[in-house]
Amino acid sequence: MSKLLQIGFLVFPGMTQLDMTGPLQVFSSVPGARVHLIWKRIEPLASDSILTIIPTITLADCPQLDVICVPGGYGTDDLMADDEVLNFLRKQAEHTHYLTAVCTGSLVLAAAGLLHGYRAATHWSAVDALSIFAGVTVSRERVCVDRNRITGGGITAGIDLGLTVVAKLTDRTTAQAVQLRMEYNPAPPFNAGSPETAPVEVVALLNEQTSKARIRRIELAKQAATRAHG
Amino acid sequence: MSKLLQIGFLVFPGMTQLDMTGPLQVFSSVPGARVHLIWKRIEPLASDSILTIIPTITLADCPQLDVICVPGGYGTDDLMADDEVLNFLRKQAEHTHYLTAVCTGSLVLAAAGLLHGYRAATHWSAVDALSIFAGVTVSRERVCVDRNRITGGGITAGIDLGLTVVAKLTDRTTAQAVQLRMEYNPAPPFNAGSPETAPVEVVALLNEQTSKARIRRIELAKQAATRAHG
């Protein structure tokens, strides 16, 4: 592996910003890493929050990456049917060292056919959608490592994923130094971070709030799975 | 408290982006919250990484906030001597519900004289700088709550701080729903997130990498403390 590490995040309209900004903070602290934010055009993109994301390089100009990361968010609904994006990922995947995704970013890798024969994680509310893709074994691990495919659970899992990738790219000490710099010794005030531990009324609330979006995502995943595997 | 919650992050050149984007993801998920990114002018700001931050409102146009959050990063060195920013914070502090900071953002609150008589947390490497301010009791808690001052440790502490603030602003169920949406059940691959738990060689590496910046920060904190308290 070259000394200069080329690390790229796909960015897109409707992305969940922390899916990207979490691992971005991790990768940005790695000595010798060059990080790119990649989209079709260099234009400001609206994320899921008030934060606007400005890409730094286009799909066309992007060099071969050592690590690709696809974040999630409702914008992945459209990406599952976006041939320009899917072809970019397929092309990069031929020579990349690690093909990674956070949250519903896994659906985009699956739509590109890149998770066929692999285990993969996703946001807990997208497990049903990811299961639709033939050949993908859905994992409920927070960070799922299967050969060079490394996928994470929802949103905040991107930080754990980032540290896992850094340890593989460099060494344990470098990854630990990044963790210490970020003072990453988390202490959530509640134990509600997964549907297995959250109070039932909280899970019910989220299921209600997201039900329409989930139905739409499942429909789009079915279409994408048919295109990917016929 | 009004139904519409006005929540504002101070943004600035040289900020550590995750100090802001972590709690931003938390606050953006709260029903009825309106979030602002505040700076002197609406102009793209370089963060500590490749991410450019675009402010959404100026200091002059900012409404009275229910919650103010000051993120950290090396850019706080300059803010400690920036009267326009310090006066903005002092003015907002008169009527805000929660005055918060993440990481070295606490140094800016201290420079504004707003932590006098309070306990406060900061990044582990800035404990010495924060201790310089008269009347501030430095806490090594990850999230330090002292009346309406809520301050966090380094970088990733902003997520825990955000959830703590949301629980106070709304209720426990709302905060838990935000945590579940973010799938925030962290599982760091190493136990190196604080100088108390990281291997000694990792702490030594970070101390070496940051020593010049720390010396500079301490000098600037001394000057700021003199201005704040004479």
Short mmCIF file of C-alpha atoms in Angstrom, two decimals:
data_model
loop_
_atom_site.label_atom_id
_atom_site.label_comp_id
_atom_site.label_asym_id
_atom_site.label_seq_id
_atom_site.Cartn_x
_atom_site.Cartn_y
_atom_site.Cartn_z
CA MET A 1 0.00 0.00 0.00
CA SER A 2 1.37 3.43 -0.92
CA LYS A 3 2.32 5.79 1.86
CA LEU A 4 -0.32 8.29 0.73
CA LEU A 5 -3.70 6.78 1.54
CA GLN A 6 -6.51 7.86 -0.78
CA ILE A 7 -9.77 7.77 1.15
CA GLY A 8 -13.06 8.84 -0.41
CA PHE A 9 -16.59 9.40 0.84
CA LEU A 10 -19.45 9.39 -1.59
CA VAL A 11 -21.57 12.43 -0.70
CA PHE A 12 -25.07 13.06 -2.04
CA PRO A 13 -28.29 15.00 -1.46
CA GLY A 14 -30.24 13.75 1.57
CA MET A 15 -27.31 12.06 3.23
CA THR A 16 -27.26 11.73 7.01
CA GLN A 17 -24.35 14.01 7.75
CA LEU A 18 -22.97 12.16 10.82
CA ASP A 19 -22.69 8.94 8.77
CA MET A 20 -19.90 10.77 6.97
CA THR A 21 -18.61 13.36 9.43
CA GLY A 22 -17.97 10.70 12.13
CA PRO A 23 -15.60 8.53 10.08
CA LEU A 24 -14.28 11.68 8.35
CA GLN A 25 -12.97 12.87 11.72
CA VAL A 26 -11.31 9.49 12.19
CA PHE A 27 -9.71 9.27 8.75
CA SER A 28 -8.61 12.92 8.79
CA SER A 29 -6.40 12.20 11.80
CA VAL A 30 -4.43 9.46 10.05
CA PRO A 31 -0.92 10.55 9.01
CA GLY A 32 -0.57 10.39 5.21
CA ALA A 33 -4.31 10.20 4.51
CA ARG A 34 -5.81 12.29 1.71
CA VAL A 35 -9.59 12.45 2.06
CA HIS A 36 -12.04 13.27 -0.74
CA LEU A 37 -15.75 14.09 -0.75
CA ILE A 38 -17.04 12.77 -4.05
CA TRP A 39 -20.14 13.63 -6.08
CA LYS A 40 -21.19 14.09 -9.71
CA ARG A 41 -20.57 17.82 -9.62
CA ILE A 42 -18.88 20.28 -7.29
CA GLU A 43 -22.03 21.88 -5.93
CA PRO A 44 -23.38 22.38 -2.41
CA LEU A 45 -25.52 19.43 -1.29
CA ALA A 46 -28.31 19.58 1.27
CA SER A 47 -27.85 16.93 3.97
CA ASP A 48 -30.54 15.68 6.35
CA SER A 49 -29.79 18.67 8.62
CA ILE A 50 -28.92 22.32 8.18
CA LEU A 51 -25.36 21.35 7.27
CA THR A 52 -24.50 21.84 3.60
CA ILE A 53 -21.89 19.48 2.19
CA ILE A 54 -19.47 20.72 -0.46
CA PRO A 55 -17.91 17.94 -2.57
CA THR A 56 -14.19 18.26 -3.24
CA ILE A 57 -13.90 16.11 -6.38
CA THR A 58 -16.17 14.67 -9.05
CA LEU A 59 -16.81 11.01 -9.77
CA ALA A 60 -15.04 11.54 -13.09
CA ASP A 61 -11.90 13.07 -11.57
CA CYS A 62 -11.62 10.79 -8.53
CA PRO A 63 -8.38 8.81 -8.33
CA GLN A 64 -8.33 5.12 -7.46
CA LEU A 65 -9.19 4.98 -3.77
CA ASP A 66 -7.65 2.80 -1.08
CA VAL A 67 -10.82 3.14 0.97
CA ILE A 68 -14.31 4.03 -0.26
CA CYS A 69 -17.05 4.84 2.23
CA VAL A 70 -20.72 5.19 1.33
CA PRO A 71 -22.72 6.94 4.07
CA GLY A 72 -26.46 6.50 4.50
CA GLY A 73 -29.55 8.61 4.78
CA TYR A 74 -32.80 8.86 2.85
CA GLY A 75 -30.80 9.95 -0.19
CA THR A 76 -29.72 6.32 -0.66
CA ASP A 77 -33.25 5.64 -1.97
CA ASP A 78 -32.29 7.41 -5.19
CA LEU A 79 -28.73 6.09 -5.31
CA MET A 80 -29.97 2.49 -5.49
CA ALA A 81 -31.20 3.32 -9.01
CA ASP A 82 -28.39 5.66 -10.04
CA ASP A 83 -26.26 3.94 -12.67
CA GLU A 84 -23.62 6.66 -12.71
CA VAL A 85 -22.99 6.15 -8.99
CA LEU A 86 -23.29 2.35 -9.11
CA ASN A 87 -20.84 2.12 -12.01
CA PHE A 88 -18.38 4.38 -10.18
CA LEU A 89 -18.51 2.05 -7.17
CA ARG A 90 -18.12 -1.10 -9.32
CA LYS A 91 -15.11 0.39 -11.08
CA GLN A 92 -13.45 1.54 -7.84
CA ALA A 93 -14.19 -1.81 -6.19
CA GLU A 94 -11.93 -3.61 -8.66
CA HIS A 95 -8.80 -2.20 -7.05
CA THR A 96 -9.75 -0.66 -3.72
CA HIS A 97 -8.42 -2.09 -0.49
CA TYR A 98 -11.56 -1.58 1.59
CA LEU A 99 -15.09 -1.06 0.37
CA THR A 100 -17.09 0.33 3.26
CA ALA A 101 -20.52 1.70 4.06
CA VAL A 102 -22.33 3.10 7.07
CA CYS A 103 -26.06 2.86 7.80
CA THR A 104 -28.18 2.61 4.62
CA GLY A 105 -25.05 3.12 2.54
CA SER A 106 -24.93 -0.70 2.52
CA LEU A 107 -28.04 -0.69 0.32
CA VAL A 108 -26.11 1.20 -2.33
CA LEU A 109 -23.23 -1.30 -2.28
CA ALA A 110 -25.83 -4.09 -2.51
CA ALA A 111 -27.58 -2.37 -5.43
CA ALA A 112 -24.21 -2.27 -7.20
CA GLY A 113 -23.96 -6.04 -6.70
CA LEU A 114 -20.92 -5.54 -4.49
CA LEU A 115 -22.22 -7.38 -1.42
CA HIS A 116 -23.21 -10.57 -3.23
CA GLY A 117 -21.71 -13.41 -1.21
CA TYR A 118 -20.88 -11.18 1.74
CA ARG A 119 -22.17 -10.51 5.24
CA ALA A 120 -23.11 -6.88 5.80
CA ALA A 121 -24.59 -4.56 8.44
CA THR A 122 -26.93 -1.60 8.08
CA HIS A 123 -29.18 0.67 10.16
CA TRP A 124 -31.51 -1.44 12.30
CA SER A 125 -34.53 -0.04 10.45
CA ALA A 126 -33.10 -1.10 7.07
CA VAL A 127 -32.43 -4.75 7.87
CA ASP A 128 -35.59 -5.73 5.96
CA ALA A 129 -34.52 -3.73 2.90
CA LEU A 130 -30.98 -5.13 2.85
CA SER A 131 -32.35 -8.68 3.20
CA ILE A 132 -34.05 -8.29 -0.17
CA PHE A 133 -30.75 -8.45 -2.06
CA ALA A 134 -29.87 -11.99 -3.11
CA GLY A 135 -26.60 -13.28 -1.74
CA VAL A 136 -26.32 -10.72 1.08
CA THR A 137 -26.27 -12.12 4.60
CA VAL A 138 -27.49 -9.39 6.92
CA SER A 139 -25.48 -9.01 10.11
CA ARG A 140 -26.59 -7.22 13.26
CA GLU A 141 -22.98 -6.53 14.24
CA ARG A 142 -22.14 -2.88 14.80
CA VAL A 143 -19.16 -3.21 12.48
CA CYS A 144 -19.24 -6.19 10.14
CA VAL A 145 -15.92 -7.20 8.57
CA ASP A 146 -16.12 -9.75 5.75
CA ARG A 147 -12.86 -9.85 3.81
CA ASN A 148 -12.49 -6.32 2.35
CA ARG A 149 -16.14 -5.34 2.81
CA ILE A 150 -16.60 -3.43 6.06
CA THR A 151 -20.08 -2.20 6.84
CA GLY A 152 -21.56 -0.51 9.86
CA GLY A 153 -24.89 -0.15 11.62
CA GLY A 154 -26.76 3.13 11.86
CA ILE A 155 -25.24 6.64 11.87
CA THR A 156 -22.91 6.64 14.92
CA ALA A 157 -21.52 3.20 13.97
CA GLY A 158 -19.40 5.09 11.44
CA ILE A 159 -16.99 6.14 14.18
CA ASP A 160 -16.41 2.55 15.30
CA LEU A 161 -16.12 1.53 11.64
CA GLY A 162 -13.58 4.26 10.97
CA LEU A 163 -11.35 3.14 13.83
CA THR A 164 -11.62 -0.48 12.70
CA VAL A 165 -10.55 0.47 9.17
CA VAL A 166 -7.67 2.63 10.41
CA ALA A 167 -6.32 -0.25 12.49
CA LYS A 168 -6.30 -2.43 9.35
CA LEU A 169 -4.81 0.27 7.11
CA THR A 170 -2.06 1.24 9.53
CA ASP A 171 -1.57 -0.36 12.94
CA ARG A 172 -3.19 -0.64 16.34
CA THR A 173 -1.15 2.19 17.88
CA THR A 174 -2.12 4.65 15.14
CA ALA A 175 -5.81 3.78 15.56
CA GLN A 176 -5.56 4.13 19.33
CA ALA A 177 -3.88 7.54 18.92
CA VAL A 178 -6.80 8.67 16.75
CA GLN A 179 -9.25 7.41 19.37
CA LEU A 180 -7.41 9.26 22.15
CA ARG A 181 -7.26 12.46 20.12
CA MET A 182 -11.04 12.24 19.67
CA GLU A 183 -11.46 11.42 23.37
CA TYR A 184 -13.69 8.59 22.22
CA ASN A 185 -14.68 6.91 25.46
CA PRO A 186 -18.40 7.16 24.93
CA ALA A 187 -20.87 7.36 27.80
CA PRO A 188 -24.41 7.57 26.44
CA PRO A 189 -26.79 8.94 29.08
CA PHE A 190 -29.35 6.22 28.20
CA ASN A 191 -29.19 2.62 27.04
CA ALA A 192 -31.57 3.21 24.14
CA GLY A 193 -29.17 2.91 21.21
CA SER A 194 -30.57 -0.27 19.68
CA PRO A 195 -34.07 -1.74 19.36
CA GLU A 196 -32.92 -4.60 21.60
CA THR A 197 -32.18 -2.26 24.53
CA ALA A 198 -34.49 0.72 24.02
CA PRO A 199 -37.81 0.88 25.91
CA VAL A 200 -40.64 -0.66 23.85
CA GLU A 201 -42.50 2.65 23.63
CA VAL A 202 -39.41 4.31 22.15
CA VAL A 203 -39.05 1.58 19.52
CA ALA A 204 -42.77 1.93 18.75
CA LEU A 205 -42.39 5.70 18.36
CA LEU A 206 -39.52 5.33 15.89
CA ASN A 207 -41.31 2.60 13.96
CA GLU A 208 -44.32 4.89 13.63
CA GLN A 209 -42.22 7.89 12.58
CA THR A 210 -40.31 5.94 9.94
CA SER A 211 -42.96 3.52 8.62
CA LYS A 212 -43.76 5.38 5.40
CA ALA A 213 -40.08 5.82 4.57
CA ARG A 214 -39.43 2.13 5.27
CA ILE A 215 -42.21 1.00 2.95
CA ARG A 216 -40.83 3.20 0.19
CA ARG A 217 -37.28 1.95 0.79
CA ILE A 218 -38.34 -1.69 0.62
CA GLU A 219 -40.12 -1.08 -2.69
CA LEU A 220 -37.03 0.63 -4.13
CA ALA A 221 -34.75 -2.12 -2.78
CA LYS A 222 -36.89 -4.73 -4.56
CA GLN A 223 -36.49 -2.87 -7.84
CA ALA A 224 -32.75 -2.48 -7.28
CA ALA A 225 -32.35 -6.15 -6.36
CA THR A 226 -34.11 -7.18 -9.57
CA ARG A 227 -31.79 -4.98 -11.63
CA ALA A 228 -28.72 -6.24 -9.78
CA HIS A 229 -29.46 -9.93 -10.03
CA GLY A 230 -32.23 -10.24 -12.63
CA MET B 1 -40.12 27.36 26.94
CA SER B 2 -41.64 28.03 23.54
CA LYS B 3 -42.53 25.08 21.34
CA LEU B 4 -39.99 26.18 18.74
CA LEU B 5 -36.54 25.57 20.18
CA GLN B 6 -33.85 27.90 18.88
CA ILE B 7 -30.51 26.10 18.99
CA GLY B 8 -27.31 27.66 17.72
CA PHE B 9 -23.76 26.49 17.14
CA LEU B 10 -20.98 29.00 16.91
CA VAL B 11 -18.94 28.00 13.86
CA PHE B 12 -15.49 29.39 13.04
CA PRO B 13 -12.31 28.79 11.05
CA GLY B 14 -10.24 25.92 12.40
CA MET B 15 -13.06 24.26 14.29
CA THR B 16 -12.98 20.51 14.83
CA GLN B 17 -15.93 19.54 12.71
CA LEU B 18 -17.15 16.56 14.77
CA ASP B 19 -17.39 18.78 17.87
CA MET B 20 -20.29 20.40 16.03
CA THR B 21 -21.58 17.73 13.63
CA GLY B 22 -22.07 15.20 16.47
CA PRO B 23 -24.43 17.31 18.58
CA LEU B 24 -25.89 18.79 15.37
CA GLN B 25 -27.14 15.32 14.43
CA VAL B 26 -28.69 15.01 17.89
CA PHE B 27 -30.38 18.41 17.94
CA SER B 28 -31.59 18.12 14.33
CA SER B 29 -33.67 15.09 15.30
CA VAL B 30 -35.62 16.94 17.99
CA PRO B 31 -39.18 17.81 16.94
CA GLY B 32 -39.66 21.59 16.89
CA ALA B 33 -35.95 22.43 16.93
CA ARG B 34 -34.60 25.12 14.64
CA VAL B 35 -30.82 24.89 14.37
CA HIS B 36 -28.48 27.69 13.32
CA LEU B 37 -24.78 27.77 12.38
CA ILE B 38 -23.56 31.18 13.45
CA TRP B 39 -20.56 33.23 12.38
CA LYS B 40 -19.64 36.86 11.68
CA ARG B 41 -20.37 36.53 7.98
CA ILE B 42 -22.06 34.00 5.70
CA GLU B 43 -18.91 32.64 4.10
CA PRO B 44 -17.46 29.13 3.78
CA LEU B 45 -15.19 28.27 6.71
CA ALA B 46 -12.33 25.78 6.64
CA SER B 47 -12.64 23.24 9.45
CA ASP B 48 -9.84 21.01 10.75
CA SER B 49 -10.61 18.55 7.95
CA ILE B 50 -11.61 18.73 4.29
CA LEU B 51 -15.16 19.60 5.32
CA THR B 52 -16.13 23.21 4.63
CA ILE B 53 -18.72 24.69 6.98
CA ILE B 54 -21.26 27.19 5.66
CA PRO B 55 -22.80 29.41 8.35
CA THR B 56 -26.55 29.94 8.12
CA ILE B 57 -26.88 33.20 10.08
CA THR B 58 -24.65 36.02 11.28
CA LEU B 59 -23.93 36.99 14.87
CA ALA B 60 -25.82 40.21 14.21
CA ASP B 61 -28.95 38.51 12.86
CA CYS B 62 -29.06 35.62 15.32
CA PRO B 63 -32.23 35.43 17.42
CA GLN B 64 -32.16 34.79 21.15
CA LEU B 65 -31.18 31.13 21.49
CA ASP B 66 -32.57 28.55 23.88
CA VAL B 67 -29.34 26.59 23.56
CA ILE B 68 -25.91 27.85 22.50
CA CYS B 69 -23.13 25.41 21.76
CA VAL B 70 -19.50 26.37 21.24
CA PRO B 71 -17.47 23.60 19.59
CA GLY B 72 -13.71 23.32 19.93
CA GLY B 73 -10.66 23.00 17.76
CA TYR B 74 -7.48 25.00 17.29
CA GLY B 75 -9.62 27.91 16.08
CA THR B 76 -10.59 28.58 19.69
CA ASP B 77 -7.10 30.03 20.20
CA ASP B 78 -8.20 33.10 18.25
CA LEU B 79 -11.72 33.21 19.68
CA MET B 80 -10.38 33.64 23.21
CA ALA B 81 -9.28 37.15 22.13
CA ASP B 82 -12.20 37.95 19.82
CA ASP B 83 -14.36 40.61 21.45
CA GLU B 84 -17.09 40.40 18.82
CA VAL B 85 -17.58 36.70 19.57
CA LEU B 86 -17.17 37.07 23.34
CA ASN B 87 -19.71 39.90 23.48
CA PHE B 88 -22.17 37.86 21.42
CA LEU B 89 -21.89 35.01 23.92
CA ARG B 90 -22.24 37.33 26.93
CA LYS B 91 -25.36 38.91 25.44
CA GLN B 92 -26.95 35.56 24.54
CA ALA B 93 -26.06 34.14 27.96
CA GLU B 94 -28.33 36.65 29.68
CA HIS B 95 -31.47 34.87 28.47
CA THR B 96 -30.44 31.46 27.10
CA HIS B 97 -31.64 28.28 28.77
CA TYR B 98 -28.44 26.28 28.28
CA LEU B 99 -24.97 27.57 27.59
CA THR B 100 -22.92 24.66 26.31
CA ALA B 101 -19.50 23.86 24.88
CA VAL B 102 -17.64 20.84 23.60
CA CYS B 103 -13.89 20.23 23.78
CA THR B 104 -11.85 23.49 23.78
CA GLY B 105 -15.08 25.44 23.24
CA SER B 106 -15.07 25.70 27.04
CA LEU B 107 -12.03 27.98 26.81
CA VAL B 108 -14.11 30.46 24.83
CA LEU B 109 -16.91 30.46 27.40
CA ALA B 110 -14.24 30.95 30.09
CA ALA B 111 -12.63 33.81 28.15
CA ALA B 112 -16.06 35.47 28.04
CA GLY B 113 -16.18 35.18 31.84
CA LEU B 114 -19.18 32.87 31.59
CA LEU B 115 -17.72 29.96 33.56
CA HIS B 116 -16.69 32.00 36.59
CA GLY B 117 -18.04 30.12 39.61
CA TYR B 118 -18.84 27.00 37.59
CA ARG B 119 -17.47 23.51 37.10
CA ALA B 120 -16.61 22.76 33.47
CA ALA B 121 -15.12 20.02 31.27
CA THR B 122 -12.88 20.26 28.22
CA HIS B 123 -10.63 18.12 26.00
CA TRP B 124 -8.17 16.17 28.17
CA SER B 125 -5.26 18.02 26.56
CA ALA B 126 -6.76 21.41 27.46
CA VAL B 127 -7.30 20.83 31.18
CA ASP B 128 -4.18 22.87 31.93
CA ALA B 129 -5.40 25.78 29.78
CA LEU B 130 -8.90 25.83 31.30
CA SER B 131 -7.41 25.72 34.81
CA ILE B 132 -5.82 29.11 34.18
CA PHE B 133 -9.17 30.91 34.32
CA ALA B 134 -9.99 32.18 37.82
CA GLY B 135 -13.18 30.77 39.29
CA VAL B 136 -13.44 27.80 36.91
CA THR B 137 -13.34 24.37 38.53
CA VAL B 138 -12.13 21.92 35.90
CA SER B 139 -14.06 18.66 35.80
CA ARG B 140 -12.89 15.44 34.16
CA GLU B 141 -16.50 14.31 33.65
CA ARG B 142 -17.42 13.49 30.05
CA VAL B 143 -20.46 15.74 30.34
CA CYS B 144 -20.37 18.26 33.17
CA VAL B 145 -23.70 19.79 34.19
CA ASP B 146 -23.52 22.77 36.54
CA ARG B 147 -26.83 24.62 36.64
CA ASN B 148 -27.35 25.84 33.05
CA ARG B 149 -23.72 25.44 31.97
CA ILE B 150 -23.22 22.08 30.25
CA THR B 151 -19.74 21.34 28.97
CA GLY B 152 -18.22 18.25 27.40
CA GLY B 153 -14.85 16.58 27.05
CA GLY B 154 -13.08 16.20 23.72
CA ILE B 155 -14.69 15.91 20.28
CA THR B 156 -16.93 12.81 20.53
CA ALA B 157 -18.24 13.93 23.96
CA GLY B 158 -20.48 16.27 21.98
CA ILE B 159 -22.85 13.40 21.18
CA ASP B 160 -23.29 12.50 24.85
CA LEU B 161 -23.65 16.19 25.66
CA GLY B 162 -26.30 16.62 22.96
CA LEU B 163 -28.41 13.78 24.32
CA THR B 164 -28.06 15.13 27.86
CA VAL B 165 -29.27 18.56 26.73
CA VAL B 166 -32.17 17.10 24.73
CA ALA B 167 -33.39 15.17 27.78
CA LYS B 168 -33.43 18.42 29.76
CA LEU B 169 -35.07 20.47 26.98
CA THR B 170 -37.77 17.90 26.25
CA ASP B 171 -38.12 14.59 28.06
CA ARG B 172 -36.36 11.27 28.49
CA THR B 173 -38.44 9.49 25.83
CA THR B 174 -37.63 12.10 23.18
CA ALA B 175 -33.91 11.85 23.96
CA GLN B 176 -34.04 8.06 23.84
CA ALA B 177 -35.83 8.20 20.48
CA VAL B 178 -33.02 10.38 19.13
CA GLN B 179 -30.45 7.92 20.48
CA LEU B 180 -32.25 4.98 18.85
CA ARG B 181 -32.56 6.80 15.53
CA MET B 182 -28.79 7.38 15.62
CA GLU B 183 -28.23 3.75 16.65
CA TYR B 184 -25.97 5.12 19.35
CA ASN B 185 -24.83 2.02 21.19
CA PRO B 186 -21.13 2.65 20.78
CA ALA B 187 -18.58 -0.15 20.69
CA PRO B 188 -15.09 1.30 20.29
CA PRO B 189 -12.67 -1.35 19.00
CA PHE B 190 -10.07 -0.23 21.58
CA ASN B 191 -10.14 1.15 25.11
CA ALA B 192 -7.88 4.08 24.27
CA GLY B 193 -10.36 6.94 24.46
CA SER B 194 -8.91 8.70 27.49
CA PRO B 195 -5.39 9.22 28.82
CA GLU B 196 -6.38 7.14 31.85
CA THR B 197 -7.08 4.04 29.73
CA ALA B 198 -4.88 4.44 26.63
CA PRO B 199 -1.51 2.64 26.50
CA VAL B 200 1.29 4.86 27.82
CA GLU B 201 3.05 4.94 24.44
CA VAL B 202 -0.15 6.23 22.80
CA VAL B 203 -0.49 9.01 25.38
CA ALA B 204 3.18 9.87 24.87
CA LEU B 205 2.68 10.01 21.08
CA LEU B 206 -0.25 12.41 21.40
CA ASN B 207 1.56 14.55 23.94
CA GLU B 208 4.47 14.85 21.55
CA GLN B 209 2.26 15.65 18.54
CA THR B 210 0.33 18.33 20.40
CA SER B 211 3.00 19.88 22.64
CA LYS B 212 3.64 23.01 20.57
CA ALA B 213 -0.07 23.70 20.20
CA ARG B 214 -0.59 23.21 23.94
CA ILE B 215 2.15 25.67 24.85
CA ARG B 216 0.64 28.25 22.51
CA ARG B 217 -2.86 27.62 23.92
CA ILE B 218 -1.71 28.05 27.50
CA GLU B 219 -0.05 31.36 26.64
CA LEU B 220 -3.24 32.62 24.94
CA ALA B 221 -5.37 31.36 27.82
CA LYS B 222 -3.21 33.36 30.26
CA GLN B 223 -3.77 36.51 28.22
CA ALA B 224 -7.51 35.81 27.98
CA ALA B 225 -7.78 35.12 31.70
CA THR B 226 -6.10 38.44 32.47
CA ARG B 227 -8.54 40.29 30.23
CA ALA B 228 -11.53 38.44 31.69
CA HIS B 229 -10.68 38.94 35.36
CA GLY B 230 -7.99 41.63 35.44
#
